[in-house]
C-alpha cells in the first residue's frame, strides 16, 4: 500500500475522524475535544505531539483520546506517520499549536484537509520563528492597535496558506505582551472550534 495515501472513513454511518497535532500545553486541543464530545459527525480520534512532555498529551489522555509521540525523524517519515493515521482512519488534520513544519507528503495526502491556527492577523507576524510569545512581543513592539487569530490552510510554505477565517480584538497602548496574548487566546477559545465545525460540515456523508 502506498504510504502517503490516507484512508478517509466518512459516510452516513461513520464519523469524520480528526487528528490534532500539538507541541505545548494544549488548551486549544482540549477545547476542540470538549467541543466535539458527543458529536454525531466528528470524533477527535488521535492527538499527536512532537514532544513527549507536551502537557497536551495529558489533557488528551484525561479525556480518553489516544495519543502518539512523533519526534522529528518519525514525523518526517511517511512509512511511520501515515500508517498511524490510517490506523485511526484520520480524515482531517488540525494543527493547534504545532511548531514543526508539516512534511510535504502529509500535505499531499490530505489536500485542503489540514488547517493551522496562528496568533496574529496573517500575513502580519507569520513565518519562521513567529509563534507564541514571539508574535505577541512583535505586535507590541510595532504599536498595533489590534491583533487577532487566523485559521488557514496548510501549505509547504510556513503560514502562507489561504486564509479561512480571522477574528480581531482591539488593543490599548497599555497592553503588555501578556495582555495581548490573553486577549488573542480568548478569540481562539471562542472561535476555533466553530470554524472547524464549518469546515467539517461539507465532509459529512462523503465516502
JSON list of C-alpha atoms in Angstrom, two decimals:
[
{"chain": "A", "resi": 1, "resn": "UNK", "atom": "CA", "xyz": [0.00, 0.00, 0.00]},
{"chain": "A", "resi": 2, "resn": "UNK", "atom": "CA", "xyz": [1.27, 3.47, -0.87]},
{"chain": "A", "resi": 3, "resn": "UNK", "atom": "CA", "xyz": [2.32, 5.01, 2.47]},
{"chain": "A", "resi": 4, "resn": "UNK", "atom": "CA", "xyz": [1.12, 8.52, 1.54]},
{"chain": "A", "resi": 5, "resn": "UNK", "atom": "CA", "xyz": [-2.46, 7.56, 0.77]},
{"chain": "A", "resi": 6, "resn": "UNK", "atom": "CA", "xyz": [-4.74, 8.12, 3.77]},
{"chain": "A", "resi": 7, "resn": "UNK", "atom": "CA", "xyz": [-7.82, 6.04, 4.43]},
{"chain": "A", "resi": 8, "resn": "UNK", "atom": "CA", "xyz": [-10.62, 8.54, 4.88]},
{"chain": "A", "resi": 9, "resn": "UNK", "atom": "CA", "xyz": [-13.56, 6.89, 6.62]},
{"chain": "A", "resi": 10, "resn": "UNK", "atom": "CA", "xyz": [-16.53, 9.20, 6.19]},
{"chain": "A", "resi": 11, "resn": "UNK", "atom": "CA", "xyz": [-20.03, 8.07, 5.28]},
{"chain": "A", "resi": 12, "resn": "UNK", "atom": "CA", "xyz": [-23.54, 8.24, 6.65]},
{"chain": "A", "resi": 13, "resn": "UNK", "atom": "CA", "xyz": [-22.71, 5.62, 9.28]},
{"chain": "A", "resi": 14, "resn": "UNK", "atom": "CA", "xyz": [-19.22, 6.70, 10.31]},
{"chain": "A", "resi": 15, "resn": "UNK", "atom": "CA", "xyz": [-17.80, 9.84, 11.84]},
{"chain": "A", "resi": 16, "resn": "UNK", "atom": "CA", "xyz": [-15.14, 12.12, 10.47]},
{"chain": "A", "resi": 17, "resn": "UNK", "atom": "CA", "xyz": [-12.06, 11.18, 12.47]},
{"chain": "A", "resi": 18, "resn": "UNK", "atom": "CA", "xyz": [-9.73, 14.09, 13.12]},
{"chain": "A", "resi": 19, "resn": "UNK", "atom": "CA", "xyz": [-6.17, 14.17, 14.40]},
{"chain": "A", "resi": 20, "resn": "UNK", "atom": "CA", "xyz": [-4.96, 17.15, 16.43]},
{"chain": "A", "resi": 21, "resn": "UNK", "atom": "CA", "xyz": [-1.23, 17.92, 16.21]},
{"chain": "A", "resi": 22, "resn": "UNK", "atom": "CA", "xyz": [0.22, 19.83, 19.18]},
{"chain": "A", "resi": 23, "resn": "UNK", "atom": "CA", "xyz": [3.54, 20.85, 20.71]},
{"chain": "A", "resi": 24, "resn": "UNK", "atom": "CA", "xyz": [2.71, 22.54, 24.00]},
{"chain": "A", "resi": 25, "resn": "UNK", "atom": "CA", "xyz": [0.14, 22.98, 26.73]},
{"chain": "A", "resi": 26, "resn": "UNK", "atom": "CA", "xyz": [-2.81, 22.03, 24.57]},
{"chain": "A", "resi": 27, "resn": "UNK", "atom": "CA", "xyz": [-5.54, 24.43, 25.68]},
{"chain": "A", "resi": 28, "resn": "UNK", "atom": "CA", "xyz": [-6.84, 24.58, 22.11]},
{"chain": "A", "resi": 29, "resn": "UNK", "atom": "CA", "xyz": [-6.57, 20.82, 21.83]},
{"chain": "A", "resi": 30, "resn": "UNK", "atom": "CA", "xyz": [-8.67, 20.27, 24.95]},
{"chain": "A", "resi": 31, "resn": "UNK", "atom": "CA", "xyz": [-11.15, 22.91, 23.83]},
{"chain": "A", "resi": 32, "resn": "UNK", "atom": "CA", "xyz": [-11.64, 21.16, 20.49]},
{"chain": "A", "resi": 33, "resn": "UNK", "atom": "CA", "xyz": [-12.01, 17.73, 22.09]},
{"chain": "A", "resi": 34, "resn": "UNK", "atom": "CA", "xyz": [-14.64, 19.05, 24.51]},
{"chain": "A", "resi": 35, "resn": "UNK", "atom": "CA", "xyz": [-16.47, 20.96, 21.78]},
{"chain": "A", "resi": 36, "resn": "UNK", "atom": "CA", "xyz": [-16.94, 17.84, 19.63]},
{"chain": "A", "resi": 37, "resn": "UNK", "atom": "CA", "xyz": [-17.57, 15.48, 22.54]},
{"chain": "A", "resi": 38, "resn": "UNK", "atom": "CA", "xyz": [-20.83, 13.71, 21.84]},
{"chain": "A", "resi": 39, "resn": "UNK", "atom": "CA", "xyz": [-20.95, 14.89, 18.21]},
{"chain": "A", "resi": 40, "resn": "UNK", "atom": "CA", "xyz": [-22.80, 12.61, 15.83]},
{"chain": "A", "resi": 41, "resn": "UNK", "atom": "CA", "xyz": [-20.46, 13.52, 12.99]},
{"chain": "A", "resi": 42, "resn": "UNK", "atom": "CA", "xyz": [-16.97, 14.26, 14.33]},
{"chain": "A", "resi": 43, "resn": "UNK", "atom": "CA", "xyz": [-14.59, 12.25, 16.51]},
{"chain": "A", "resi": 44, "resn": "UNK", "atom": "CA", "xyz": [-11.32, 13.57, 17.93]},
{"chain": "A", "resi": 45, "resn": "UNK", "atom": "CA", "xyz": [-9.65, 10.24, 17.28]},
{"chain": "A", "resi": 46, "resn": "UNK", "atom": "CA", "xyz": [-5.96, 10.99, 17.89]},
{"chain": "A", "resi": 47, "resn": "UNK", "atom": "CA", "xyz": [-3.63, 13.60, 19.38]},
{"chain": "A", "resi": 48, "resn": "UNK", "atom": "CA", "xyz": [-0.08, 13.69, 18.02]},
{"chain": "A", "resi": 49, "resn": "UNK", "atom": "CA", "xyz": [2.82, 15.63, 19.53]},
{"chain": "A", "resi": 50, "resn": "UNK", "atom": "CA", "xyz": [6.44, 16.04, 18.56]},
{"chain": "A", "resi": 51, "resn": "UNK", "atom": "CA", "xyz": [7.30, 16.48, 22.25]},
{"chain": "A", "resi": 52, "resn": "UNK", "atom": "CA", "xyz": [6.89, 13.63, 24.75]},
{"chain": "A", "resi": 53, "resn": "UNK", "atom": "CA", "xyz": [6.46, 16.08, 27.64]},
{"chain": "A", "resi": 54, "resn": "UNK", "atom": "CA", "xyz": [3.79, 18.24, 25.97]},
{"chain": "A", "resi": 55, "resn": "UNK", "atom": "CA", "xyz": [1.01, 18.78, 28.51]},
{"chain": "A", "resi": 56, "resn": "UNK", "atom": "CA", "xyz": [-1.47, 18.46, 25.65]},
{"chain": "A", "resi": 57, "resn": "UNK", "atom": "CA", "xyz": [-0.89, 14.70, 25.77]},
{"chain": "A", "resi": 58, "resn": "UNK", "atom": "CA", "xyz": [-2.01, 14.56, 29.38]},
{"chain": "A", "resi": 59, "resn": "UNK", "atom": "CA", "xyz": [-5.09, 16.64, 28.57]},
{"chain": "A", "resi": 60, "resn": "UNK", "atom": "CA", "xyz": [-5.99, 14.24, 25.78]},
{"chain": "A", "resi": 61, "resn": "UNK", "atom": "CA", "xyz": [-5.47, 11.13, 27.90]},
{"chain": "A", "resi": 62, "resn": "UNK", "atom": "CA", "xyz": [-7.70, 12.51, 30.64]},
{"chain": "A", "resi": 63, "resn": "UNK", "atom": "CA", "xyz": [-10.43, 12.95, 28.05]},
{"chain": "A", "resi": 64, "resn": "UNK", "atom": "CA", "xyz": [-10.00, 9.43, 26.69]},
{"chain": "A", "resi": 65, "resn": "UNK", "atom": "CA", "xyz": [-8.36, 10.37, 23.38]},
{"chain": "A", "resi": 66, "resn": "UNK", "atom": "CA", "xyz": [-5.49, 8.18, 22.11]},
{"chain": "A", "resi": 67, "resn": "UNK", "atom": "CA", "xyz": [-2.11, 9.89, 21.83]},
{"chain": "A", "resi": 68, "resn": "UNK", "atom": "CA", "xyz": [1.13, 9.38, 19.96]},
{"chain": "A", "resi": 69, "resn": "UNK", "atom": "CA", "xyz": [4.57, 10.99, 20.15]},
{"chain": "A", "resi": 70, "resn": "UNK", "atom": "CA", "xyz": [6.25, 11.69, 16.83]},
{"chain": "A", "resi": 71, "resn": "UNK", "atom": "CA", "xyz": [9.70, 13.29, 17.15]},
{"chain": "A", "resi": 72, "resn": "UNK", "atom": "CA", "xyz": [11.03, 14.97, 14.02]},
{"chain": "A", "resi": 73, "resn": "UNK", "atom": "CA", "xyz": [12.58, 11.85, 12.41]},
{"chain": "A", "resi": 74, "resn": "UNK", "atom": "CA", "xyz": [9.33, 9.89, 12.72]},
{"chain": "A", "resi": 75, "resn": "UNK", "atom": "CA", "xyz": [7.21, 12.89, 11.75]},
{"chain": "A", "resi": 76, "resn": "UNK", "atom": "CA", "xyz": [9.14, 13.22, 8.51]},
{"chain": "A", "resi": 77, "resn": "UNK", "atom": "CA", "xyz": [8.98, 9.51, 7.71]},
{"chain": "A", "resi": 78, "resn": "UNK", "atom": "CA", "xyz": [5.91, 8.61, 5.65]},
{"chain": "A", "resi": 79, "resn": "UNK", "atom": "CA", "xyz": [6.31, 4.93, 6.49]},
{"chain": "A", "resi": 80, "resn": "UNK", "atom": "CA", "xyz": [5.88, 5.75, 10.18]},
{"chain": "A", "resi": 81, "resn": "UNK", "atom": "CA", "xyz": [3.36, 8.62, 10.25]},
{"chain": "A", "resi": 82, "resn": "UNK", "atom": "CA", "xyz": [0.94, 7.51, 7.55]},
{"chain": "A", "resi": 83, "resn": "UNK", "atom": "CA", "xyz": [0.27, 4.01, 8.95]},
{"chain": "A", "resi": 84, "resn": "UNK", "atom": "CA", "xyz": [-0.56, 5.65, 12.28]},
{"chain": "A", "resi": 85, "resn": "UNK", "atom": "CA", "xyz": [-3.10, 7.95, 10.65]},
{"chain": "A", "resi": 86, "resn": "UNK", "atom": "CA", "xyz": [-4.57, 5.05, 8.68]},
{"chain": "A", "resi": 87, "resn": "UNK", "atom": "CA", "xyz": [-4.88, 3.05, 11.89]},
{"chain": "A", "resi": 88, "resn": "UNK", "atom": "CA", "xyz": [-7.23, 5.69, 13.28]},
{"chain": "A", "resi": 89, "resn": "UNK", "atom": "CA", "xyz": [-8.99, 6.37, 9.99]},
{"chain": "A", "resi": 90, "resn": "UNK", "atom": "CA", "xyz": [-7.99, 10.01, 10.04]},
{"chain": "A", "resi": 91, "resn": "UNK", "atom": "CA", "xyz": [-9.77, 12.23, 7.52]},
{"chain": "A", "resi": 92, "resn": "UNK", "atom": "CA", "xyz": [-8.70, 15.68, 8.67]},
{"chain": "A", "resi": 93, "resn": "UNK", "atom": "CA", "xyz": [-5.67, 17.12, 10.48]},
{"chain": "A", "resi": 94, "resn": "UNK", "atom": "CA", "xyz": [-5.84, 20.13, 12.81]},
{"chain": "A", "resi": 95, "resn": "UNK", "atom": "CA", "xyz": [-2.65, 21.92, 13.87]},
{"chain": "A", "resi": 96, "resn": "UNK", "atom": "CA", "xyz": [-3.26, 23.51, 17.26]},
{"chain": "A", "resi": 97, "resn": "UNK", "atom": "CA", "xyz": [-0.01, 24.99, 18.49]},
{"chain": "A", "resi": 98, "resn": "UNK", "atom": "CA", "xyz": [2.14, 22.60, 16.45]},
{"chain": "A", "resi": 99, "resn": "UNK", "atom": "CA", "xyz": [5.62, 24.02, 15.83]},
{"chain": "A", "resi": 100, "resn": "UNK", "atom": "CA", "xyz": [7.39, 21.76, 13.28]},
{"chain": "A", "resi": 101, "resn": "UNK", "atom": "CA", "xyz": [6.84, 22.23, 9.59]},
{"chain": "A", "resi": 102, "resn": "UNK", "atom": "CA", "xyz": [4.42, 19.65, 8.24]},
{"chain": "A", "resi": 103, "resn": "UNK", "atom": "CA", "xyz": [6.11, 17.29, 5.76]},
{"chain": "A", "resi": 104, "resn": "UNK", "atom": "CA", "xyz": [5.12, 17.64, 2.13]},
{"chain": "A", "resi": 105, "resn": "UNK", "atom": "CA", "xyz": [3.89, 14.05, 1.90]},
{"chain": "A", "resi": 106, "resn": "UNK", "atom": "CA", "xyz": [1.27, 14.76, 4.55]},
{"chain": "A", "resi": 107, "resn": "UNK", "atom": "CA", "xyz": [0.03, 17.87, 2.75]},
{"chain": "A", "resi": 108, "resn": "UNK", "atom": "CA", "xyz": [-0.20, 15.88, -0.49]},
{"chain": "A", "resi": 109, "resn": "UNK", "atom": "CA", "xyz": [-2.11, 13.10, 1.24]},
{"chain": "A", "resi": 110, "resn": "UNK", "atom": "CA", "xyz": [-4.62, 15.49, 2.82]},
{"chain": "A", "resi": 111, "resn": "UNK", "atom": "CA", "xyz": [-5.32, 18.20, 0.22]},
{"chain": "A", "resi": 112, "resn": "UNK", "atom": "CA", "xyz": [-7.31, 21.02, 1.85]},
{"chain": "A", "resi": 113, "resn": "UNK", "atom": "CA", "xyz": [-7.75, 18.83, 4.90]},
{"chain": "A", "resi": 114, "resn": "UNK", "atom": "CA", "xyz": [-5.02, 20.31, 7.10]},
{"chain": "A", "resi": 115, "resn": "UNK", "atom": "CA", "xyz": [-5.59, 23.62, 8.90]},
{"chain": "A", "resi": 116, "resn": "UNK", "atom": "CA", "xyz": [-3.49, 25.67, 11.28]},
{"chain": "A", "resi": 117, "resn": "UNK", "atom": "CA", "xyz": [-4.27, 28.39, 13.82]},
{"chain": "A", "resi": 118, "resn": "UNK", "atom": "CA", "xyz": [-1.90, 31.36, 14.11]},
{"chain": "A", "resi": 119, "resn": "UNK", "atom": "CA", "xyz": [-1.95, 34.01, 16.86]},
{"chain": "A", "resi": 120, "resn": "UNK", "atom": "CA", "xyz": [-1.83, 37.06, 14.61]},
{"chain": "A", "resi": 121, "resn": "UNK", "atom": "CA", "xyz": [-3.69, 38.60, 11.72]},
{"chain": "A", "resi": 122, "resn": "UNK", "atom": "CA", "xyz": [-1.72, 36.99, 8.90]},
{"chain": "A", "resi": 123, "resn": "UNK", "atom": "CA", "xyz": [0.12, 37.90, 6.77]},
{"chain": "A", "resi": 124, "resn": "UNK", "atom": "CA", "xyz": [1.43, 40.06, 9.62]},
{"chain": "A", "resi": 125, "resn": "UNK", "atom": "CA", "xyz": [3.78, 38.36, 12.08]},
{"chain": "A", "resi": 126, "resn": "UNK", "atom": "CA", "xyz": [3.93, 34.99, 10.39]},
{"chain": "A", "resi": 127, "resn": "UNK", "atom": "CA", "xyz": [6.72, 32.76, 9.16]},
{"chain": "A", "resi": 128, "resn": "UNK", "atom": "CA", "xyz": [9.73, 31.06, 10.71]},
{"chain": "A", "resi": 129, "resn": "UNK", "atom": "CA", "xyz": [10.23, 31.79, 14.39]},
{"chain": "A", "resi": 130, "resn": "UNK", "atom": "CA", "xyz": [6.91, 33.59, 14.75]},
{"chain": "A", "resi": 131, "resn": "UNK", "atom": "CA", "xyz": [5.00, 31.56, 17.28]},
{"chain": "A", "resi": 132, "resn": "UNK", "atom": "CA", "xyz": [3.56, 32.08, 20.74]},
{"chain": "A", "resi": 133, "resn": "UNK", "atom": "CA", "xyz": [5.06, 34.91, 22.75]},
{"chain": "A", "resi": 134, "resn": "UNK", "atom": "CA", "xyz": [7.34, 35.94, 19.88]},
{"chain": "A", "resi": 135, "resn": "UNK", "atom": "CA", "xyz": [4.25, 37.00, 17.95]},
{"chain": "A", "resi": 136, "resn": "UNK", "atom": "CA", "xyz": [2.72, 38.98, 20.80]},
{"chain": "A", "resi": 137, "resn": "UNK", "atom": "CA", "xyz": [6.00, 40.74, 21.55]},
{"chain": "A", "resi": 138, "resn": "UNK", "atom": "CA", "xyz": [6.27, 41.75, 17.89]},
{"chain": "A", "resi": 139, "resn": "UNK", "atom": "CA", "xyz": [2.70, 43.05, 17.90]},
{"chain": "A", "resi": 140, "resn": "UNK", "atom": "CA", "xyz": [3.50, 45.15, 20.99]},
{"chain": "A", "resi": 141, "resn": "UNK", "atom": "CA", "xyz": [6.78, 46.45, 19.56]},
{"chain": "A", "resi": 142, "resn": "UNK", "atom": "CA", "xyz": [5.01, 47.58, 16.39]},
{"chain": "A", "resi": 143, "resn": "UNK", "atom": "CA", "xyz": [2.41, 49.53, 18.33]},
{"chain": "A", "resi": 144, "resn": "UNK", "atom": "CA", "xyz": [-0.50, 47.72, 16.72]},
{"chain": "A", "resi": 145, "resn": "UNK", "atom": "CA", "xyz": [-3.99, 48.87, 17.70]},
{"chain": "A", "resi": 146, "resn": "UNK", "atom": "CA", "xyz": [-5.48, 45.42, 17.10]},
{"chain": "A", "resi": 147, "resn": "UNK", "atom": "CA", "xyz": [-4.49, 41.81, 16.88]},
{"chain": "A", "resi": 148, "resn": "UNK", "atom": "CA", "xyz": [-6.31, 38.56, 16.34]},
{"chain": "A", "resi": 149, "resn": "UNK", "atom": "CA", "xyz": [-6.27, 34.95, 15.27]},
{"chain": "A", "resi": 150, "resn": "UNK", "atom": "CA", "xyz": [-6.08, 33.40, 11.84]},
{"chain": "A", "resi": 151, "resn": "UNK", "atom": "CA", "xyz": [-7.17, 29.96, 10.67]},
{"chain": "A", "resi": 152, "resn": "UNK", "atom": "CA", "xyz": [-5.60, 28.97, 7.35]},
{"chain": "A", "resi": 153, "resn": "UNK", "atom": "CA", "xyz": [-4.99, 26.02, 5.08]},
{"chain": "A", "resi": 154, "resn": "UNK", "atom": "CA", "xyz": [-1.56, 24.44, 5.45]},
{"chain": "A", "resi": 155, "resn": "UNK", "atom": "CA", "xyz": [0.86, 24.56, 2.54]},
{"chain": "A", "resi": 156, "resn": "UNK", "atom": "CA", "xyz": [4.58, 23.76, 2.29]},
{"chain": "A", "resi": 157, "resn": "UNK", "atom": "CA", "xyz": [5.38, 27.44, 2.99]},
{"chain": "A", "resi": 158, "resn": "UNK", "atom": "CA", "xyz": [5.03, 28.34, 6.69]},
{"chain": "A", "resi": 159, "resn": "UNK", "atom": "CA", "xyz": [1.94, 30.43, 7.50]},
{"chain": "A", "resi": 160, "resn": "UNK", "atom": "CA", "xyz": [1.30, 31.18, 3.81]},
{"chain": "A", "resi": 161, "resn": "UNK", "atom": "CA", "xyz": [-1.79, 29.09, 3.09]},
{"chain": "A", "resi": 162, "resn": "UNK", "atom": "CA", "xyz": [-5.12, 30.59, 2.08]},
{"chain": "A", "resi": 163, "resn": "UNK", "atom": "CA", "xyz": [-6.84, 32.32, 4.98]},
{"chain": "A", "resi": 164, "resn": "UNK", "atom": "CA", "xyz": [-10.08, 30.66, 6.07]},
{"chain": "A", "resi": 165, "resn": "UNK", "atom": "CA", "xyz": [-11.14, 32.96, 8.91]},
{"chain": "A", "resi": 166, "resn": "UNK", "atom": "CA", "xyz": [-9.83, 35.80, 11.04]},
{"chain": "A", "resi": 167, "resn": "UNK", "atom": "CA", "xyz": [-11.12, 37.34, 14.26]},
{"chain": "A", "resi": 168, "resn": "UNK", "atom": "CA", "xyz": [-9.90, 40.63, 15.70]},
{"chain": "A", "resi": 169, "resn": "UNK", "atom": "CA", "xyz": [-9.60, 42.29, 19.08]},
{"chain": "A", "resi": 170, "resn": "UNK", "atom": "CA", "xyz": [-8.68, 45.88, 19.93]},
{"chain": "A", "resi": 171, "resn": "UNK", "atom": "CA", "xyz": [-5.52, 46.69, 21.85]},
{"chain": "A", "resi": 172, "resn": "UNK", "atom": "CA", "xyz": [-4.67, 49.61, 24.10]},
{"chain": "A", "resi": 173, "resn": "UNK", "atom": "CA", "xyz": [-1.27, 51.29, 24.44]},
{"chain": "A", "resi": 174, "resn": "UNK", "atom": "CA", "xyz": [-1.05, 49.95, 27.99]},
{"chain": "A", "resi": 175, "resn": "UNK", "atom": "CA", "xyz": [-1.39, 46.29, 26.96]},
{"chain": "A", "resi": 176, "resn": "UNK", "atom": "CA", "xyz": [1.68, 44.20, 27.69]},
{"chain": "A", "resi": 177, "resn": "UNK", "atom": "CA", "xyz": [2.63, 41.20, 25.53]},
{"chain": "A", "resi": 178, "resn": "UNK", "atom": "CA", "xyz": [0.95, 39.03, 28.19]},
{"chain": "A", "resi": 179, "resn": "UNK", "atom": "CA", "xyz": [-2.23, 41.11, 27.91]},
{"chain": "A", "resi": 180, "resn": "UNK", "atom": "CA", "xyz": [-2.12, 40.78, 24.14]},
{"chain": "A", "resi": 181, "resn": "UNK", "atom": "CA", "xyz": [-1.66, 37.03, 24.43]},
{"chain": "A", "resi": 182, "resn": "UNK", "atom": "CA", "xyz": [-4.62, 36.73, 26.77]},
{"chain": "A", "resi": 183, "resn": "UNK", "atom": "CA", "xyz": [-6.91, 38.77, 24.50]},
{"chain": "A", "resi": 184, "resn": "UNK", "atom": "CA", "xyz": [-5.92, 36.77, 21.44]},
{"chain": "A", "resi": 185, "resn": "UNK", "atom": "CA", "xyz": [-6.26, 33.46, 23.26]},
{"chain": "A", "resi": 186, "resn": "UNK", "atom": "CA", "xyz": [-9.86, 34.27, 24.19]},
{"chain": "A", "resi": 187, "resn": "UNK", "atom": "CA", "xyz": [-10.61, 34.53, 20.49]},
{"chain": "A", "resi": 188, "resn": "UNK", "atom": "CA", "xyz": [-9.08, 31.10, 19.90]},
{"chain": "A", "resi": 189, "resn": "UNK", "atom": "CA", "xyz": [-11.17, 29.52, 22.62]},
{"chain": "A", "resi": 190, "resn": "UNK", "atom": "CA", "xyz": [-14.38, 31.03, 21.29]},
{"chain": "A", "resi": 191, "resn": "UNK", "atom": "CA", "xyz": [-13.97, 30.71, 17.56]},
{"chain": "A", "resi": 192, "resn": "UNK", "atom": "CA", "xyz": [-11.52, 27.97, 16.56]},
{"chain": "A", "resi": 193, "resn": "UNK", "atom": "CA", "xyz": [-13.90, 25.04, 17.19]},
{"chain": "A", "resi": 194, "resn": "UNK", "atom": "CA", "xyz": [-16.70, 26.89, 15.40]},
{"chain": "A", "resi": 195, "resn": "UNK", "atom": "CA", "xyz": [-14.54, 27.46, 12.34]},
{"chain": "A", "resi": 196, "resn": "UNK", "atom": "CA", "xyz": [-13.58, 23.77, 12.34]},
{"chain": "A", "resi": 197, "resn": "UNK", "atom": "CA", "xyz": [-17.23, 22.76, 12.55]},
{"chain": "A", "resi": 198, "resn": "UNK", "atom": "CA", "xyz": [-17.98, 24.83, 9.46]},
{"chain": "A", "resi": 199, "resn": "UNK", "atom": "CA", "xyz": [-15.10, 23.17, 7.60]},
{"chain": "A", "resi": 200, "resn": "UNK", "atom": "CA", "xyz": [-16.20, 19.69, 8.64]},
{"chain": "A", "resi": 201, "resn": "UNK", "atom": "CA", "xyz": [-19.87, 20.03, 7.68]},
{"chain": "A", "resi": 202, "resn": "UNK", "atom": "CA", "xyz": [-19.37, 19.65, 3.89]},
{"chain": "A", "resi": 203, "resn": "UNK", "atom": "CA", "xyz": [-17.50, 16.40, 4.55]},
{"chain": "A", "resi": 204, "resn": "UNK", "atom": "CA", "xyz": [-20.41, 14.70, 6.31]},
{"chain": "A", "resi": 205, "resn": "UNK", "atom": "CA", "xyz": [-21.84, 11.95, 4.16]},
{"chain": "A", "resi": 206, "resn": "UNK", "atom": "CA", "xyz": [-18.79, 11.58, 1.93]},
{"chain": "A", "resi": 207, "resn": "UNK", "atom": "CA", "xyz": [-17.23, 8.20, 1.33]}
]
